[in-house]
Short mmCIF file of C-alpha atoms and ligand atoms in Angstrom, two decimals:
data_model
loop_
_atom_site.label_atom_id
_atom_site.label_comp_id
_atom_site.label_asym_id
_atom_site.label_seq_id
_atom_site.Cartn_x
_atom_site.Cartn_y
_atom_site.Cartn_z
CA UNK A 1 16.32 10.38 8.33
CA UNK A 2 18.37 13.58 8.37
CA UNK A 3 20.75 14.00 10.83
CA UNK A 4 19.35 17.32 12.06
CA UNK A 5 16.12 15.52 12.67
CA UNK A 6 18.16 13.41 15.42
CA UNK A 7 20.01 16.61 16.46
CA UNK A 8 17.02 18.19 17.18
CA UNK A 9 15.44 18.90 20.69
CA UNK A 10 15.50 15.95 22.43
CA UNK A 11 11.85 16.08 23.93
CA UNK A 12 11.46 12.65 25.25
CA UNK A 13 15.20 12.01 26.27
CA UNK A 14 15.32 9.26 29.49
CA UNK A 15 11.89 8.20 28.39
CA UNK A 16 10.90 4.95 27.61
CA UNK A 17 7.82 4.31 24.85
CA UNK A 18 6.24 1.20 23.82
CA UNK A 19 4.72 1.21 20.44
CA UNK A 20 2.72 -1.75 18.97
CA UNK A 21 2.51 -2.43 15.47
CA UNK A 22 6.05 -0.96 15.26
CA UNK A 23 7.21 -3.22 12.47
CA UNK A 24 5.99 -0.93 9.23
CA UNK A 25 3.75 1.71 8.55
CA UNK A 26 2.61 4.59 11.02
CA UNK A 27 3.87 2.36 14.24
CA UNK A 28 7.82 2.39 12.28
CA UNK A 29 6.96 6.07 11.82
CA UNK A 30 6.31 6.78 15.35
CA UNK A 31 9.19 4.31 16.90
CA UNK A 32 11.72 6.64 14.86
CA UNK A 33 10.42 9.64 15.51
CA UNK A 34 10.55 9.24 19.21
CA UNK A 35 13.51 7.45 19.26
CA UNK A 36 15.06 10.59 17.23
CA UNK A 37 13.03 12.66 19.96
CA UNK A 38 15.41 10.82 22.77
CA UNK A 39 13.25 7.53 24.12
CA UNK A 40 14.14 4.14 24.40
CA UNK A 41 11.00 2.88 22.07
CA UNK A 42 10.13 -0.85 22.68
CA UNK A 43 9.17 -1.85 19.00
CA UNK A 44 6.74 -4.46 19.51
CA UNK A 45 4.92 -6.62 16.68
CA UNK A 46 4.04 -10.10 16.07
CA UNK A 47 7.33 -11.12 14.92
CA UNK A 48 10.44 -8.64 16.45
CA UNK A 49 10.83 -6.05 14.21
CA UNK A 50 14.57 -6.06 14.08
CA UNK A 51 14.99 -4.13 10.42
CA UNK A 52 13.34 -1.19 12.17
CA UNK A 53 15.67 -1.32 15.49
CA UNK A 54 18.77 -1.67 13.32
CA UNK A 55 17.99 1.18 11.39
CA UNK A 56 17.09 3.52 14.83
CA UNK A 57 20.37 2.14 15.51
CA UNK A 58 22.19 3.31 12.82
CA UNK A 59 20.53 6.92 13.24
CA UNK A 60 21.83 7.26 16.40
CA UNK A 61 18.91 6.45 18.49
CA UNK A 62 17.55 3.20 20.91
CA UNK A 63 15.30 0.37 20.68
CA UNK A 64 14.52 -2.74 21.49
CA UNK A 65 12.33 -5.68 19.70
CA UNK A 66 9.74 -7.76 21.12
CA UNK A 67 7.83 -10.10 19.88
CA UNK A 68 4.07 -10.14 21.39
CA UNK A 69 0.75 -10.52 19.88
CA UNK A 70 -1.30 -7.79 21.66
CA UNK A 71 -3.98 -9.52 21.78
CA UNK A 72 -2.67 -12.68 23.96
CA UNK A 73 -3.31 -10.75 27.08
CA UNK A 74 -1.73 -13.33 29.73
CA UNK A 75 1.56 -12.78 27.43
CA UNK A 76 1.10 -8.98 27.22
CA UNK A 77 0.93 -9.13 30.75
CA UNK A 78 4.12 -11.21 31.59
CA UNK A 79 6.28 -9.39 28.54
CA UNK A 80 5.06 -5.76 30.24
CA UNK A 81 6.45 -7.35 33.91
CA UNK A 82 9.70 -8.64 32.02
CA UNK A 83 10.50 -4.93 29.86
CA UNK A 84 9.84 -2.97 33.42
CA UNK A 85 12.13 -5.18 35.13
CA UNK A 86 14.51 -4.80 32.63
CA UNK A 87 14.61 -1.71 31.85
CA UNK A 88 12.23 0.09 33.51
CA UNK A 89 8.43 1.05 33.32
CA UNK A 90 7.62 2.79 30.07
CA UNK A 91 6.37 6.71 30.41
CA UNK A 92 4.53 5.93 27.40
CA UNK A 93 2.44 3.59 25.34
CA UNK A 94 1.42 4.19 21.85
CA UNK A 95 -1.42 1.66 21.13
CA UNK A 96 -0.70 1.00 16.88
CA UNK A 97 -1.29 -2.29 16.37
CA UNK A 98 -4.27 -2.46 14.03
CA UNK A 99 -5.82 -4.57 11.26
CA UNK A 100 -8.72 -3.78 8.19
CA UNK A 101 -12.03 -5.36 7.03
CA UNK A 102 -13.02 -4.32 4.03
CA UNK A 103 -16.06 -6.65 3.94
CA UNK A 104 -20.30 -4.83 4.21
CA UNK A 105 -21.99 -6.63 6.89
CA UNK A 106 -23.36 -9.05 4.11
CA UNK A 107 -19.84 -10.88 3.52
CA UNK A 108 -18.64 -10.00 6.96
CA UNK A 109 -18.11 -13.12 8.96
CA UNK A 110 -18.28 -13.35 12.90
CA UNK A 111 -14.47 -14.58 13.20
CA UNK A 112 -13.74 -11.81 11.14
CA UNK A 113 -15.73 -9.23 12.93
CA UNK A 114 -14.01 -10.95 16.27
CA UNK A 115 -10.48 -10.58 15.17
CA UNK A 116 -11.20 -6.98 13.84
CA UNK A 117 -12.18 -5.88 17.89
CA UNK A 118 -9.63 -8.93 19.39
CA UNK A 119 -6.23 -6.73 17.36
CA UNK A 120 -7.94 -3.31 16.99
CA UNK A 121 -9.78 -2.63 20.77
CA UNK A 122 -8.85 -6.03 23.07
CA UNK A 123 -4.89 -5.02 22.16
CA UNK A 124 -5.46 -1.53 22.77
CA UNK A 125 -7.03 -2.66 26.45
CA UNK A 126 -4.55 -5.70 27.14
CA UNK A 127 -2.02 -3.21 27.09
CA UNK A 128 -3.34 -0.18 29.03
CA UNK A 129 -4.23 -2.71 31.68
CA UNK A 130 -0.86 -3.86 31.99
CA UNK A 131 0.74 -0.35 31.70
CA UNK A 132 -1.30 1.32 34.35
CA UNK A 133 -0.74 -0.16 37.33
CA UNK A 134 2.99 0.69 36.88
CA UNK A 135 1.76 4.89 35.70
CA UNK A 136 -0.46 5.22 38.39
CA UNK A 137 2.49 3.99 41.30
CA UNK A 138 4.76 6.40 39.48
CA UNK A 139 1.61 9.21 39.59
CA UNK A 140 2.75 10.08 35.73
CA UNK A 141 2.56 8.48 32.12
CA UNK A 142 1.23 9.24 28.53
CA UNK A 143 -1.26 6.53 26.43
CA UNK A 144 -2.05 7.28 22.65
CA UNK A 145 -4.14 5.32 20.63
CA UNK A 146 -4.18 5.28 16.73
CA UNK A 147 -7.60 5.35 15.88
CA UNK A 148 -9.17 6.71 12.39
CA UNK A 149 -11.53 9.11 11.38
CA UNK A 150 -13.61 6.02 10.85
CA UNK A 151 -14.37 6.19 14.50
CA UNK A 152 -16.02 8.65 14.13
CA UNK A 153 -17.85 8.43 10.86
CA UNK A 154 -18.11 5.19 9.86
CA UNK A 155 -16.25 3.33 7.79
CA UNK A 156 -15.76 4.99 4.12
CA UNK A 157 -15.97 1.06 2.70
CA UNK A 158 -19.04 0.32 4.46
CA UNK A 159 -17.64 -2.61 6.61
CA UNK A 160 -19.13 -2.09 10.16
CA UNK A 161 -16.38 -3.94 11.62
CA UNK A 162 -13.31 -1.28 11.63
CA UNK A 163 -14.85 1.78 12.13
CA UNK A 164 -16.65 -0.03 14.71
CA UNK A 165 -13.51 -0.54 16.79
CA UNK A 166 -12.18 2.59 16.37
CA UNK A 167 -14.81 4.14 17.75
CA UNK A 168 -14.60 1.81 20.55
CA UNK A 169 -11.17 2.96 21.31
CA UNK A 170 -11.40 6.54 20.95
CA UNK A 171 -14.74 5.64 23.47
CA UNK A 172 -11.95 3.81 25.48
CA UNK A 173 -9.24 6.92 25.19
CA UNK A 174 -12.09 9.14 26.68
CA UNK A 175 -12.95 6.45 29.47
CA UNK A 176 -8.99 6.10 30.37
CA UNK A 177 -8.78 9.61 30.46
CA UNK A 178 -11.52 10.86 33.01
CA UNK A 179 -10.49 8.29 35.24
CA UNK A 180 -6.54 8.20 35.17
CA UNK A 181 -6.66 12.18 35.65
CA UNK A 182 -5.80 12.10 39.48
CA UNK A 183 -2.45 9.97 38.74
CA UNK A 184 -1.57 12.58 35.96
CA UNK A 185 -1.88 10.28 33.06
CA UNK A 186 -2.96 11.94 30.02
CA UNK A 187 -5.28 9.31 27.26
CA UNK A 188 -5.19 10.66 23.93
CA UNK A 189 -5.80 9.53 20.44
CA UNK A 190 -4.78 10.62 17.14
CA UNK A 191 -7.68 9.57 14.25
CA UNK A 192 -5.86 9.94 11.16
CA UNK A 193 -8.02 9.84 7.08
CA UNK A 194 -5.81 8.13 4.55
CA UNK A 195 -2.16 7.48 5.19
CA UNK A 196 0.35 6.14 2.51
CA UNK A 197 0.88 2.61 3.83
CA UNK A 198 0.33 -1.02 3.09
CA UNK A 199 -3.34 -0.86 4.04
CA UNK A 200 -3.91 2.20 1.49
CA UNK A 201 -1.59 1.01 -0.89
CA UNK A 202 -4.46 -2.14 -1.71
CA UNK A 203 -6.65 0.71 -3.07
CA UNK A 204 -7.72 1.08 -6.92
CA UNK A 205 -6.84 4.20 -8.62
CA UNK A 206 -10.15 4.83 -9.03
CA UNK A 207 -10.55 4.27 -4.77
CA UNK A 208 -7.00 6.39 -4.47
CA UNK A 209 -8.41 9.91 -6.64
CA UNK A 210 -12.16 9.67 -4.75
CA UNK A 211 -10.45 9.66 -1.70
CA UNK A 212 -7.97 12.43 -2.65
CA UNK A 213 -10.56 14.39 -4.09
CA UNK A 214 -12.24 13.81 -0.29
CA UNK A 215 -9.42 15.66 1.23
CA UNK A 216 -9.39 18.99 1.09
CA UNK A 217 -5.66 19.13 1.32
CA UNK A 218 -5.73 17.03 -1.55
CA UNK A 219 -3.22 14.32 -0.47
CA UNK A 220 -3.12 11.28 1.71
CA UNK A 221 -0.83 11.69 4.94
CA UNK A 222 2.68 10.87 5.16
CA UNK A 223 3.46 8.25 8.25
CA UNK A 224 5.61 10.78 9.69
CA UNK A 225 3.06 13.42 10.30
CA UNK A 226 0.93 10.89 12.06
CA UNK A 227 3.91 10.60 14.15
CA UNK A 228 4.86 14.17 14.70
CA UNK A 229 1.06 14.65 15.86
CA UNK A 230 1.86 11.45 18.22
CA UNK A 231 4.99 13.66 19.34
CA UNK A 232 3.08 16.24 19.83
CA UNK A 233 0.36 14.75 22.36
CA UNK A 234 2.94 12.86 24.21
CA UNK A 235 5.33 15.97 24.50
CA UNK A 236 5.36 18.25 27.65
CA UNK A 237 3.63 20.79 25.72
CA UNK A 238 0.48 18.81 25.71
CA UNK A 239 0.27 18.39 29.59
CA UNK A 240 -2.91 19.85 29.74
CA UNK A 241 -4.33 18.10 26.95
CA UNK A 242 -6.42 14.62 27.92
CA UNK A 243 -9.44 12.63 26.47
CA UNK A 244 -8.77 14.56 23.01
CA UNK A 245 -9.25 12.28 19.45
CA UNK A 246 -6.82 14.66 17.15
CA UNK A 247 -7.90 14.67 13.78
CA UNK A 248 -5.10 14.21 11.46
CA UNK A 249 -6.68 13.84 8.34
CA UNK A 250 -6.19 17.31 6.09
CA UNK A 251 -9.50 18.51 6.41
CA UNK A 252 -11.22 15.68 5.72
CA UNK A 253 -13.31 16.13 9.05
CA UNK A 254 -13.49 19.00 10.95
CA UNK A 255 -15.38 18.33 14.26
N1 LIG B 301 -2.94 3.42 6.89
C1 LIG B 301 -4.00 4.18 7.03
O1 LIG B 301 -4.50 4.78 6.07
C2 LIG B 301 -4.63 4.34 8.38
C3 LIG B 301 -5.64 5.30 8.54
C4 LIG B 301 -6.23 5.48 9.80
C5 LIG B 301 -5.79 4.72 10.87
N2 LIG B 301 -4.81 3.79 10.70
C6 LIG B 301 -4.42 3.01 11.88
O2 LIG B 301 -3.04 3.19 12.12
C7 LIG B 301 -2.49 1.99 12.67
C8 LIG B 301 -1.32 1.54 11.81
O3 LIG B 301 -1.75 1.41 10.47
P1 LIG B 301 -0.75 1.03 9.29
O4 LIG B 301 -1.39 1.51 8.05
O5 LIG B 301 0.63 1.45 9.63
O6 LIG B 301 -0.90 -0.56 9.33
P2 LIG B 301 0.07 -1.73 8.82
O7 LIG B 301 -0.81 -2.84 8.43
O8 LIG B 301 1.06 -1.20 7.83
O9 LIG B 301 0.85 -2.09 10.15
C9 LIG B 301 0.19 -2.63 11.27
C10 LIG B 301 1.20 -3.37 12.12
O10 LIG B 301 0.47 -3.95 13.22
C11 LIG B 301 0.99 -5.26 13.42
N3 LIG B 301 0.01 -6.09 14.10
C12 LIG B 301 -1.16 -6.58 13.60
N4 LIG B 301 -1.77 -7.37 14.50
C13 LIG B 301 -0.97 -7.38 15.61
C14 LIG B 301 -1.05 -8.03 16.86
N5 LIG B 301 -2.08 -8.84 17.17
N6 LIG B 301 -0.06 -7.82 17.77
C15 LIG B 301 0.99 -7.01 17.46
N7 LIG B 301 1.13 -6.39 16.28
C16 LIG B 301 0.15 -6.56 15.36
C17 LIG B 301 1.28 -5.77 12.01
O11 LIG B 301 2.16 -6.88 12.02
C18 LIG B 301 1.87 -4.52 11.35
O12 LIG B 301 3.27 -4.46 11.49
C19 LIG B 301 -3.62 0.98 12.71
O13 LIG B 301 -4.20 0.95 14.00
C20 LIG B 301 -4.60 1.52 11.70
O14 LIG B 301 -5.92 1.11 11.97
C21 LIG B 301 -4.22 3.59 9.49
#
């Protein structure tokens, strides 16, 4: 990352952010971004992502790995009791963690159905249940789920299971929302198309060009402008925003 990207305004300084998921991908995007944006990010993923803290390190910035599977809620629970303690409670929580099914409801089995909403919509809920309590006693805090434009029109591949929970979630983000208005809490969610990650980097060519040619942009996101939309709707300048699923997807929906 450029050094002038660290220089820059320092829009979350004396924050602290948990992000799940933070090991690759969107969630590494994200923890650097906001660590460059002045937080204290909590990387959290199944194993500690310690690559990714090293390098925030070495760009000047601050962050800490944990090791938690989101979806082992009695340990979400303790590990969110042990970081506030620690450190202190976190201003914001970017639900990432996320996993794919590829499979139509033909090859789809239940335990893989199960683990699709256990990672993708119990996570997402394990840890605004533990968060909250701490946000509402403080009367202020930001949530933002990644979800995917397969929330909200089904999944491109036909599996019922992914799109399934992400539509769940950005149900979830709109629930949150409504009711953690009176403590100042803003719920958001950003529903990228097609990022260039591990889970799109699976894709055939032939998969890769239709979904290009899908995009009216004509590219598949960057990481880092899923995370500078995640800036955005955690940033004081989107105080007023709440309940809102941001399509980040270069045109590929416009609702
Ligand atoms: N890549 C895309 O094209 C795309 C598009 C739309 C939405 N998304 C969403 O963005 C998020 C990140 O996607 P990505 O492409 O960076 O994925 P990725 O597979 O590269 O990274 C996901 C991370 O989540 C972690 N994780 C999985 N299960 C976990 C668990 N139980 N507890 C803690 N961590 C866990 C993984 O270890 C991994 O580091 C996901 O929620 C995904 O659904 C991705």
């Amino acid at each position: 990352m450029a050094a002038d990207t660290i220089a820059e305004a320092k829009l979350l300084a004396e924050k602290i952010t948990i992000v799940t998921g933070a090991a690759r991908g969107i969630g590494a995007a994200i923890a650097r971004r906001f660590a460059a944006a002045g937080s204290l990010v909590i990387a959290v993923d199944l194993e500690e992502p310690s690559e990714l803290v090293f390098s925030i390190e070495a760009e000047g910035g601050q962050a800490v790995p944990v090791a938690l599977d989101v979806t082992d809620h009695g340990m979400v629970e303790r590990t969110i009791q042990q970081l506030a303690a620690e450190y202190a409670p976190c201003d914001i929580l970017v639900n990432n963690a996320g996993i794919i099914a590829r499979e139509t409801i033909e090859n789809l089995s239940h335990e893989k159905w199960l683990s699709v909403m256990d990672v993708n919509l119990n996570g997402a809920f394990n840890m605004c249940k533990a968060v909250v309590p701490y946000m509402q006693e403080r009367k202020s805090g930001s949530i933002l789920n990644i979800t995917s434009i397969a929330g909200k029109m089904g999944d491109i591949t036909a599996s019922p299971a992914y799109g399934t929970s992400k539509g769940a979630v950005n149900t979830l983000t709109r629930s949150l929302a409504r009711q953690l208005a009176e403590y100042s809490i803003t719920v958001n969610a950003v529903a990228p198309h097609a990022v260039e990650t591990d889970m799109s980097a699976e894709w055939s060519q032939e998969k890769r060009r239709a979904v290009i040619e899908s995009i009216p942009l004509k590219r598949l996101a960057r990481p880092e402008e899923i995370a500078d939309a995640a800036l955005f709707l955690v940033s004081p300048g989107a105080r007023f925003i709440t309940g809102e699923v941001l399509n980040v997807n270069g045109g590929a929906l416009m609702d």
